[in-house]
CSV table of C-alpha atoms and ligand atoms in Angstrom, one decimal:
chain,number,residue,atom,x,y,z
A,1,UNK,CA,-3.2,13.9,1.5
A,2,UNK,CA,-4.8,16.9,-0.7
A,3,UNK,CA,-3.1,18.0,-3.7
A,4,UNK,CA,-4.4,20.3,-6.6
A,5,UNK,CA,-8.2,18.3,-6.3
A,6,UNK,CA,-6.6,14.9,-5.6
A,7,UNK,CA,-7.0,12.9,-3.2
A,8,UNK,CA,-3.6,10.5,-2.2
A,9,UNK,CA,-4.0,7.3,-0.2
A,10,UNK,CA,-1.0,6.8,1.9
A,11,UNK,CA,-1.8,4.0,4.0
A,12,UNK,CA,0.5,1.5,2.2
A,13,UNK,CA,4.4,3.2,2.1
A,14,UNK,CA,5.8,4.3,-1.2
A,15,UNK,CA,2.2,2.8,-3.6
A,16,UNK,CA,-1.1,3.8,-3.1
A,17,UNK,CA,-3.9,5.4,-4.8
A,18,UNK,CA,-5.4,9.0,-6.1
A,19,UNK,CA,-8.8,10.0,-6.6
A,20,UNK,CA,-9.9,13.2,-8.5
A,21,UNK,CA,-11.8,15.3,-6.0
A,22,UNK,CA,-14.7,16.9,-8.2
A,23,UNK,CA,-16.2,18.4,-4.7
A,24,UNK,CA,-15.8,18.4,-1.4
A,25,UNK,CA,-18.8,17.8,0.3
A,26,UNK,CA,-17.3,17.4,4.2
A,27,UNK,CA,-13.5,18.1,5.8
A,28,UNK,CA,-13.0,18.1,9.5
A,29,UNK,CA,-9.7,18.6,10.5
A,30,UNK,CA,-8.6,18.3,14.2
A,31,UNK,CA,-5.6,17.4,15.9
A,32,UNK,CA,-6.5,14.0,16.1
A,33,UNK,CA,-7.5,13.5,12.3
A,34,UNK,CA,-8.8,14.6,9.2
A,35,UNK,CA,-11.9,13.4,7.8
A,36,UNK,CA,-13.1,14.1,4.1
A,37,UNK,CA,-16.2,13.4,2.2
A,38,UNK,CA,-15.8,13.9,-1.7
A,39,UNK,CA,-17.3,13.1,-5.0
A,40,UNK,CA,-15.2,11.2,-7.5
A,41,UNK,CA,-16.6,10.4,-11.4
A,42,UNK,CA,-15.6,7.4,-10.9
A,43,UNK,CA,-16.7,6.2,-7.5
A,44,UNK,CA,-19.3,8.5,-6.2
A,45,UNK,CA,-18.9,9.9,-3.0
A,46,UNK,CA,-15.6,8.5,-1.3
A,47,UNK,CA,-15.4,8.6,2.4
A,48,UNK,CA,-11.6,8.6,4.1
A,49,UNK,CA,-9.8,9.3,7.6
A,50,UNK,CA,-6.2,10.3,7.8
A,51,UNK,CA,-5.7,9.0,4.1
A,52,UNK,CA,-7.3,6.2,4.3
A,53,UNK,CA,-10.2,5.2,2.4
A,54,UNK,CA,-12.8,4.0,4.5
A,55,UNK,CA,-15.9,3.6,1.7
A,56,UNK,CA,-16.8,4.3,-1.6
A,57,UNK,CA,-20.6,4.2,-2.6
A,58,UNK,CA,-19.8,2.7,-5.9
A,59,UNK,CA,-17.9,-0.4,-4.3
A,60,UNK,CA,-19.3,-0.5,-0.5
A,61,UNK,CA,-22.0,-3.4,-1.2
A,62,UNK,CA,-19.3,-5.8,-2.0
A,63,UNK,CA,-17.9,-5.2,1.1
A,64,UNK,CA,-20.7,-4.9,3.7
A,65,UNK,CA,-23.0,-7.9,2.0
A,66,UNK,CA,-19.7,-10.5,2.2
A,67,UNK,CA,-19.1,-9.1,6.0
A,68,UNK,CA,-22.7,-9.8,6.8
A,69,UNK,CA,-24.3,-12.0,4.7
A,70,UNK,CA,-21.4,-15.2,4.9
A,71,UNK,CA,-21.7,-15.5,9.2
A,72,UNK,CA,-25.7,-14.7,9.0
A,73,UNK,CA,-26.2,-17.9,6.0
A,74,UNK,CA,-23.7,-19.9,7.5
A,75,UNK,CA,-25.6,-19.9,11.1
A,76,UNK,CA,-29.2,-20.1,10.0
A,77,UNK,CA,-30.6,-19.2,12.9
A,78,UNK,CA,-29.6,-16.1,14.5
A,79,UNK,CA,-31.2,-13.3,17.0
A,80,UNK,CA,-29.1,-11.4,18.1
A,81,UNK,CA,-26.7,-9.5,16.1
A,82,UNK,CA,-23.7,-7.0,17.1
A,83,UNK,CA,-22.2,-4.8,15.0
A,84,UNK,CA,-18.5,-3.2,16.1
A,85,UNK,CA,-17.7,0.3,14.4
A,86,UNK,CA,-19.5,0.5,10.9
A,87,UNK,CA,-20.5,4.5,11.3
A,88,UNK,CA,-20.8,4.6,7.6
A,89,UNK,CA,-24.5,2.3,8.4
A,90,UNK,CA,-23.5,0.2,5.1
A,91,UNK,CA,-23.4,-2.6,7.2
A,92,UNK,CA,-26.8,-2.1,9.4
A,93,UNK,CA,-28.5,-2.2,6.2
A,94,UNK,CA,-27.6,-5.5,4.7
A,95,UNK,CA,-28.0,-6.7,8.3
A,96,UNK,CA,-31.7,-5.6,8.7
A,97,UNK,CA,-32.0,-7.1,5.6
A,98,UNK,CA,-32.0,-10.5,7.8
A,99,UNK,CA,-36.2,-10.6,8.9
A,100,UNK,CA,-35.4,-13.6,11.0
A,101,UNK,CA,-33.6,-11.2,13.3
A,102,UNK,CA,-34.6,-10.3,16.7
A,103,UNK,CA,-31.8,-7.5,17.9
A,104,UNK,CA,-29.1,-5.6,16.5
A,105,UNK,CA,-26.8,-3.7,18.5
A,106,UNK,CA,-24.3,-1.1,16.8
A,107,UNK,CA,-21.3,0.2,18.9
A,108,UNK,CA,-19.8,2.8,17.1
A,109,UNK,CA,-17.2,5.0,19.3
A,110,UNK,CA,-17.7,8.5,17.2
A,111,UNK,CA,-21.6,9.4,16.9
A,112,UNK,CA,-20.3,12.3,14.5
A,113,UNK,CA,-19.5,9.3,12.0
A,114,UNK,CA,-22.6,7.9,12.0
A,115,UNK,CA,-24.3,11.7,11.8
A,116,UNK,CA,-22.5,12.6,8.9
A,117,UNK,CA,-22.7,9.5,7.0
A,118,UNK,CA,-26.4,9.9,7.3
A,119,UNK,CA,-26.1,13.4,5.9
A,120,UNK,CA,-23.4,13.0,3.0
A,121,UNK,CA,-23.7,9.1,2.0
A,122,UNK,CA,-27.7,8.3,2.9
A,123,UNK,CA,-28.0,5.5,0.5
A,124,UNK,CA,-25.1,3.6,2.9
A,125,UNK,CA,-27.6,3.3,6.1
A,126,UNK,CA,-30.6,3.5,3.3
A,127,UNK,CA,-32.8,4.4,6.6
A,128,UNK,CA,-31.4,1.1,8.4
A,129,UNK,CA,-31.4,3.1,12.0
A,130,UNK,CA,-35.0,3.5,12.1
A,131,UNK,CA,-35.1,-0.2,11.8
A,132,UNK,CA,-36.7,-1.0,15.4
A,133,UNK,CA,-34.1,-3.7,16.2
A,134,UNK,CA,-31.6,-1.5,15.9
A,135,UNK,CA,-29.7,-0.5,19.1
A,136,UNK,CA,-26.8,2.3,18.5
A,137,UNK,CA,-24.6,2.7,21.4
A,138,UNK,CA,-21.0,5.4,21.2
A,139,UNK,CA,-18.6,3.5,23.3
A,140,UNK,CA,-15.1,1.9,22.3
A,141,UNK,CA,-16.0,-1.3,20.9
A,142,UNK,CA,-13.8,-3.4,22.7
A,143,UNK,CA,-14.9,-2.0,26.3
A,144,UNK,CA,-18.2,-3.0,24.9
A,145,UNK,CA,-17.7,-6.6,24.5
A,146,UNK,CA,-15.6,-6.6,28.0
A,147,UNK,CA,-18.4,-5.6,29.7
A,148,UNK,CA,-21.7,-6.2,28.1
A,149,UNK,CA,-24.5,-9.2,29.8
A,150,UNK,CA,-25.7,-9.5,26.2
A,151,UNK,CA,-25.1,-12.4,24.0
A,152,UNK,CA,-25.2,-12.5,20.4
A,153,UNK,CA,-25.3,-15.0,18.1
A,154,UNK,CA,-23.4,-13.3,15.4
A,155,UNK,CA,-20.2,-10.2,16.1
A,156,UNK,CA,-19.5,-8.2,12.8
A,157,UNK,CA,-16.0,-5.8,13.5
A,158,UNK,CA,-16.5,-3.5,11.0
A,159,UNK,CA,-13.7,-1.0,12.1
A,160,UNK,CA,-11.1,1.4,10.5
A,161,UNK,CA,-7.8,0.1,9.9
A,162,UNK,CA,-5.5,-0.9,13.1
A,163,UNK,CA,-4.2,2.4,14.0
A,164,UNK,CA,-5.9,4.9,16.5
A,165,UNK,CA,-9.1,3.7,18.0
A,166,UNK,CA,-9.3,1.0,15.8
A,167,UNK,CA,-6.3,-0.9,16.7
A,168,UNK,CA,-7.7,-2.0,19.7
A,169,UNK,CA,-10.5,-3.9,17.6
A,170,UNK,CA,-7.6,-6.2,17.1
A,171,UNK,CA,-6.1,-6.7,20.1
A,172,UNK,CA,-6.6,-9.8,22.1
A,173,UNK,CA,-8.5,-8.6,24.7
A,174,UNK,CA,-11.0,-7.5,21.9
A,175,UNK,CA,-11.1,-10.9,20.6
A,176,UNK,CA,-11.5,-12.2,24.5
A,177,UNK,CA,-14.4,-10.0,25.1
A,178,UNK,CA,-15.8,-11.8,21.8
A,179,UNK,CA,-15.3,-14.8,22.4
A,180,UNK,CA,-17.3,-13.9,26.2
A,181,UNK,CA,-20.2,-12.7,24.6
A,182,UNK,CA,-21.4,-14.8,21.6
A,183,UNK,CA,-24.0,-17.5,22.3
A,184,UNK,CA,-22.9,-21.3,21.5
A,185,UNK,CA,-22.8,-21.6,17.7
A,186,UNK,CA,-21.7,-17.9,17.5
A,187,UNK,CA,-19.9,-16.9,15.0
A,188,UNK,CA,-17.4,-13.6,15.1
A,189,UNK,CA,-15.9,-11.6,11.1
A,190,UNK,CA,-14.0,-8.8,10.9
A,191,UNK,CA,-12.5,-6.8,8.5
A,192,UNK,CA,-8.9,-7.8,8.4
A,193,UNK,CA,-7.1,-5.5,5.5
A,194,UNK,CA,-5.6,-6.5,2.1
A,195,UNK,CA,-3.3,-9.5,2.9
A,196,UNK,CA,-1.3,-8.6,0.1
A,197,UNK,CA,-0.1,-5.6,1.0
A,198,UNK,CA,-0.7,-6.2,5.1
A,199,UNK,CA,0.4,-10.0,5.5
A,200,UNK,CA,1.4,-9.3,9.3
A,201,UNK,CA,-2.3,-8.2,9.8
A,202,UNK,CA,-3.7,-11.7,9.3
A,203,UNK,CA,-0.8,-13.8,10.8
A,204,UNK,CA,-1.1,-11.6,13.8
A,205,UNK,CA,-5.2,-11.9,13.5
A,206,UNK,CA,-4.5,-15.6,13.5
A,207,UNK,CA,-2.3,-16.1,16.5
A,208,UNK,CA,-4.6,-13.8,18.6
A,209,UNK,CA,-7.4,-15.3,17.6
A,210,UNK,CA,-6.9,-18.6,17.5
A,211,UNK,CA,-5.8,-18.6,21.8
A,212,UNK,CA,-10.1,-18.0,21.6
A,213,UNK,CA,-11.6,-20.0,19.1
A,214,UNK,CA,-11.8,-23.1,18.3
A,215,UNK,CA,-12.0,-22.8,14.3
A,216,UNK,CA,-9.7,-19.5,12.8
A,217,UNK,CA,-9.4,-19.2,9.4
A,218,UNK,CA,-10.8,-16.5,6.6
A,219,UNK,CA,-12.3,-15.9,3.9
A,220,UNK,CA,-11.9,-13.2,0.9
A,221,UNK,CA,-13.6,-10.6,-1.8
A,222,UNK,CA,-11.8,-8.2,-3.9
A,223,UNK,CA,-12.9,-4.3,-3.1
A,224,UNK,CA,-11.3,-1.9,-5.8
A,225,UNK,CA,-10.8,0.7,-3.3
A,226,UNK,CA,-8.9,-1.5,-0.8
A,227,UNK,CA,-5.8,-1.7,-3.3
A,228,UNK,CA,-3.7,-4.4,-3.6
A,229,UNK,CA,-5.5,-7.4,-4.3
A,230,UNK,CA,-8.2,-9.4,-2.0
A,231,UNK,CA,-9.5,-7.8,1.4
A,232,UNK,CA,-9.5,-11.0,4.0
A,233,UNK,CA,-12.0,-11.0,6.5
A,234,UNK,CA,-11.3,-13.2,9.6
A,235,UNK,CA,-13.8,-16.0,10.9
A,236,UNK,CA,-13.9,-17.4,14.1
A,237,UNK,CA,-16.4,-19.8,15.7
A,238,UNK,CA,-15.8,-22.8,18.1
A,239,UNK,CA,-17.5,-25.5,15.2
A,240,UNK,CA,-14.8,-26.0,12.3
A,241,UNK,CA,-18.0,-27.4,10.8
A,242,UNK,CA,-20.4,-25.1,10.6
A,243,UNK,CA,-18.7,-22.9,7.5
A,244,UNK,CA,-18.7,-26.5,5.8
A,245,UNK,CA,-22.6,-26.0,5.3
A,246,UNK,CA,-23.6,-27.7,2.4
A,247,UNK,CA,-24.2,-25.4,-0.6
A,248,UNK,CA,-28.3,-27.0,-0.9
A,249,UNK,CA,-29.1,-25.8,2.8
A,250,UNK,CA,-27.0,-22.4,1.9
A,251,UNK,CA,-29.1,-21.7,-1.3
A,252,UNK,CA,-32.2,-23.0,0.2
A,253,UNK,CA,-31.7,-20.5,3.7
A,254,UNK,CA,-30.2,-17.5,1.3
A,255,UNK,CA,-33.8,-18.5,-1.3
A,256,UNK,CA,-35.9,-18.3,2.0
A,257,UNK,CA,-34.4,-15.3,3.3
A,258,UNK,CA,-35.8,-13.1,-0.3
A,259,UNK,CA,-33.4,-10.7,0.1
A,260,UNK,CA,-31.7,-8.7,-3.0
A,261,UNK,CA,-27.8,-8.7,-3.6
A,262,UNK,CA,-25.1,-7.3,-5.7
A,263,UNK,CA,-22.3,-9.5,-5.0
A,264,UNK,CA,-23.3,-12.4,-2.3
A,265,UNK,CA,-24.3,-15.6,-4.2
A,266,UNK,CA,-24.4,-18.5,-2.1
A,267,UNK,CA,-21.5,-19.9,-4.8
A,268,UNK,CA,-19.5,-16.6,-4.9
A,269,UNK,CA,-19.9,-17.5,0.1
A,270,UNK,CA,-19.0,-20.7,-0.5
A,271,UNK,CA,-15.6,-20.1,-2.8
A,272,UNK,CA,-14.5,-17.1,-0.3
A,273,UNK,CA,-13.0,-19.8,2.1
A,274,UNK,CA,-10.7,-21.1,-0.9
A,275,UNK,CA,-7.2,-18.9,0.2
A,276,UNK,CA,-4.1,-19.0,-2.5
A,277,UNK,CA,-1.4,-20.3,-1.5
A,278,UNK,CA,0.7,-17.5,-0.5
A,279,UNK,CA,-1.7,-17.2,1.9
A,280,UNK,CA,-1.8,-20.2,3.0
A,281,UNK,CA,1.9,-20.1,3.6
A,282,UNK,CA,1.7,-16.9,6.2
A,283,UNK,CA,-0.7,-18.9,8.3
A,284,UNK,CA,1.4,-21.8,8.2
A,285,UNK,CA,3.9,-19.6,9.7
A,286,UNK,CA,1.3,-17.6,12.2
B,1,LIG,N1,-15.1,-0.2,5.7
B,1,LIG,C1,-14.1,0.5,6.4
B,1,LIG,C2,-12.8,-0.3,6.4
B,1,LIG,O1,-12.9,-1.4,6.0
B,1,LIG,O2,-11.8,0.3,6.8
B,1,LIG,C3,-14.5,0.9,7.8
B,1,LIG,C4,-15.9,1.4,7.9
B,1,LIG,S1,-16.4,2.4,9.2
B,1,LIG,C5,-16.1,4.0,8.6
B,1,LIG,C6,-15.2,2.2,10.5
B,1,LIG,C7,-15.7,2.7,11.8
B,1,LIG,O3,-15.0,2.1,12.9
B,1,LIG,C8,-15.6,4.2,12.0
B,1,LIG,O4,-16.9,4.8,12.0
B,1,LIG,C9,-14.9,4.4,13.3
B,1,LIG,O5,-15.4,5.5,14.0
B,1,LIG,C10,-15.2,3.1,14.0
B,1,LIG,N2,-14.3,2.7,15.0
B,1,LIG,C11,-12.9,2.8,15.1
B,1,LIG,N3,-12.4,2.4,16.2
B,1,LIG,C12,-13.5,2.0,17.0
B,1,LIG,C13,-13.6,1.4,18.3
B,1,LIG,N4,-12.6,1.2,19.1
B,1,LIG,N5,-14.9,1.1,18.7
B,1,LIG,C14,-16.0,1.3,18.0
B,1,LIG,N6,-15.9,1.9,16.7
B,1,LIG,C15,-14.7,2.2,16.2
């Protein structure tokens, strides 16, 4: 919501957030939604649909490196890589970091996402689509995974919040479809909100999930942007074991790999399975 060159969050009912629009960059309103692009002092340029704030490009690398960087370490040796929404192309980047990798497929459902993010926030995809591995394809996510032949070794849902077209990223069907296409050893994240403030998100992540996976649990980062305390990300594989990697073969693979990062340590991977309590309590319950 726009008032007087601010910029109100209103995803969470009656606390959120404001940022200080210094200029607009991009606004599309349709009947569907409304989509703005604006510089803050603080953050940089802010990205957010239907007041929600999708990305920042002062706090995005915490995000995408922790989404991709945790299942890609913690496997070792994947090929194939799909990524479900992630217009923004913050997450194609760190995952093209990965040399080792033979394919990555991007399913994005809105290609006018992915256009403007390469026009108002560059440094997000950092030129990661002309990465030849890269595979962009506009469908709905989840009708993706139902009917694909691929496999992949590691599923990154990198989608909006669960309302509109993203809700059905968290549906079980969605999580079906997952669980069809990864290759044995495959491991499936997603972004699952700020348990804080969305506790019925990851009970309800947990439940679904766990009918299709073996091992269901998640780990955590704080984002500044995404208020309210740590953002959970969901994990799901059919080896409880394999996120049990021993911190020597973690730093050795994430030592080999030579890539650069601002907030992944193999430490800081290894600590984001450790939940509090109240946490721990909700999926007790689930
Ligand atoms: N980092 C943000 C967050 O955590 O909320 C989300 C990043 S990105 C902007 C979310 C992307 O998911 C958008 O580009 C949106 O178009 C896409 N998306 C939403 N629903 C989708 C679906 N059903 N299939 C594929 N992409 C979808």
């Amino acid at each position: 919501m726009l008032d007087n060159h601010r910029y109100f969050e209103t995803l969470h009912p009656g606390y959120g957030q404001y940022f200080q629009i210094d200029t607009i960059l991009f606004e599309q309103k349709t009947d569907q939604w409304h989509l703005i692009i604006f510089e803050n002092e603080t953050f940089g340029r802010v990205m957010a649909l239907d007041g929600i704030i999708q990305t920042t490009e002062r706090d995005e690398f915490i995000y995408h490196e922790m989404l991709t960087h945790v299942p890609l370490f913690t496997h070792g040796h994947a090929k194939n890589v799909l990524i479900i929404g992630g217009g923004d192309g913050g997450m194609l980047r760190e995952v093209t970091k990965h040399h080792q990798l033979e394919s990555i497929t991007m399913v994005e459902i809105d290609q006018a996402v992915v256009d403007m993010c390469k026009t108002y926030l560059p440094d997000h995809s950092a030129g990661a689509y002309d990465d030849p591995r890269v595979q962009l394809v506009i469908d709905d996510g989840a009708r993706f995974v139902a009917t694909t032949d691929q496999k992949f070794d590691v599923i990154i849902s990198d989608c909006t919040d669960p309302v509109g077209p993203g809700e059905v990223l968290f549906s079980s069907d969605f999580y079906a479809g997952c669980q069809r296409c990864l290759n044995p050893g495959g491991i499936m994240v997603a972004q699952n909100g700020v348990a804080f403030m969305q506790p019925n998100e990851v009970q309800t992540t947990h439940q679904r999930l766990g009918h299709y996976f073996q091992d269901c649990t998640f780990y955590s980062a704080a984002i500044p942007t995404y208020v309210g305390g740590i953002m959970t990300f969901a994990w799901a594989s059919q080896d409880p074991h394999i996120k049990e990697i021993e911190f020597s073969r973690l730093a050795e693979r994430f030592a080999r790999a030579d890539l650069t990062t601002r907030y992944y340590t193999p430490a800081i991977h290894q600590a984001s399975f450790a939940l509090p309590q109240y946490l721990l309590d909700e999926l007790s319950q689930a």
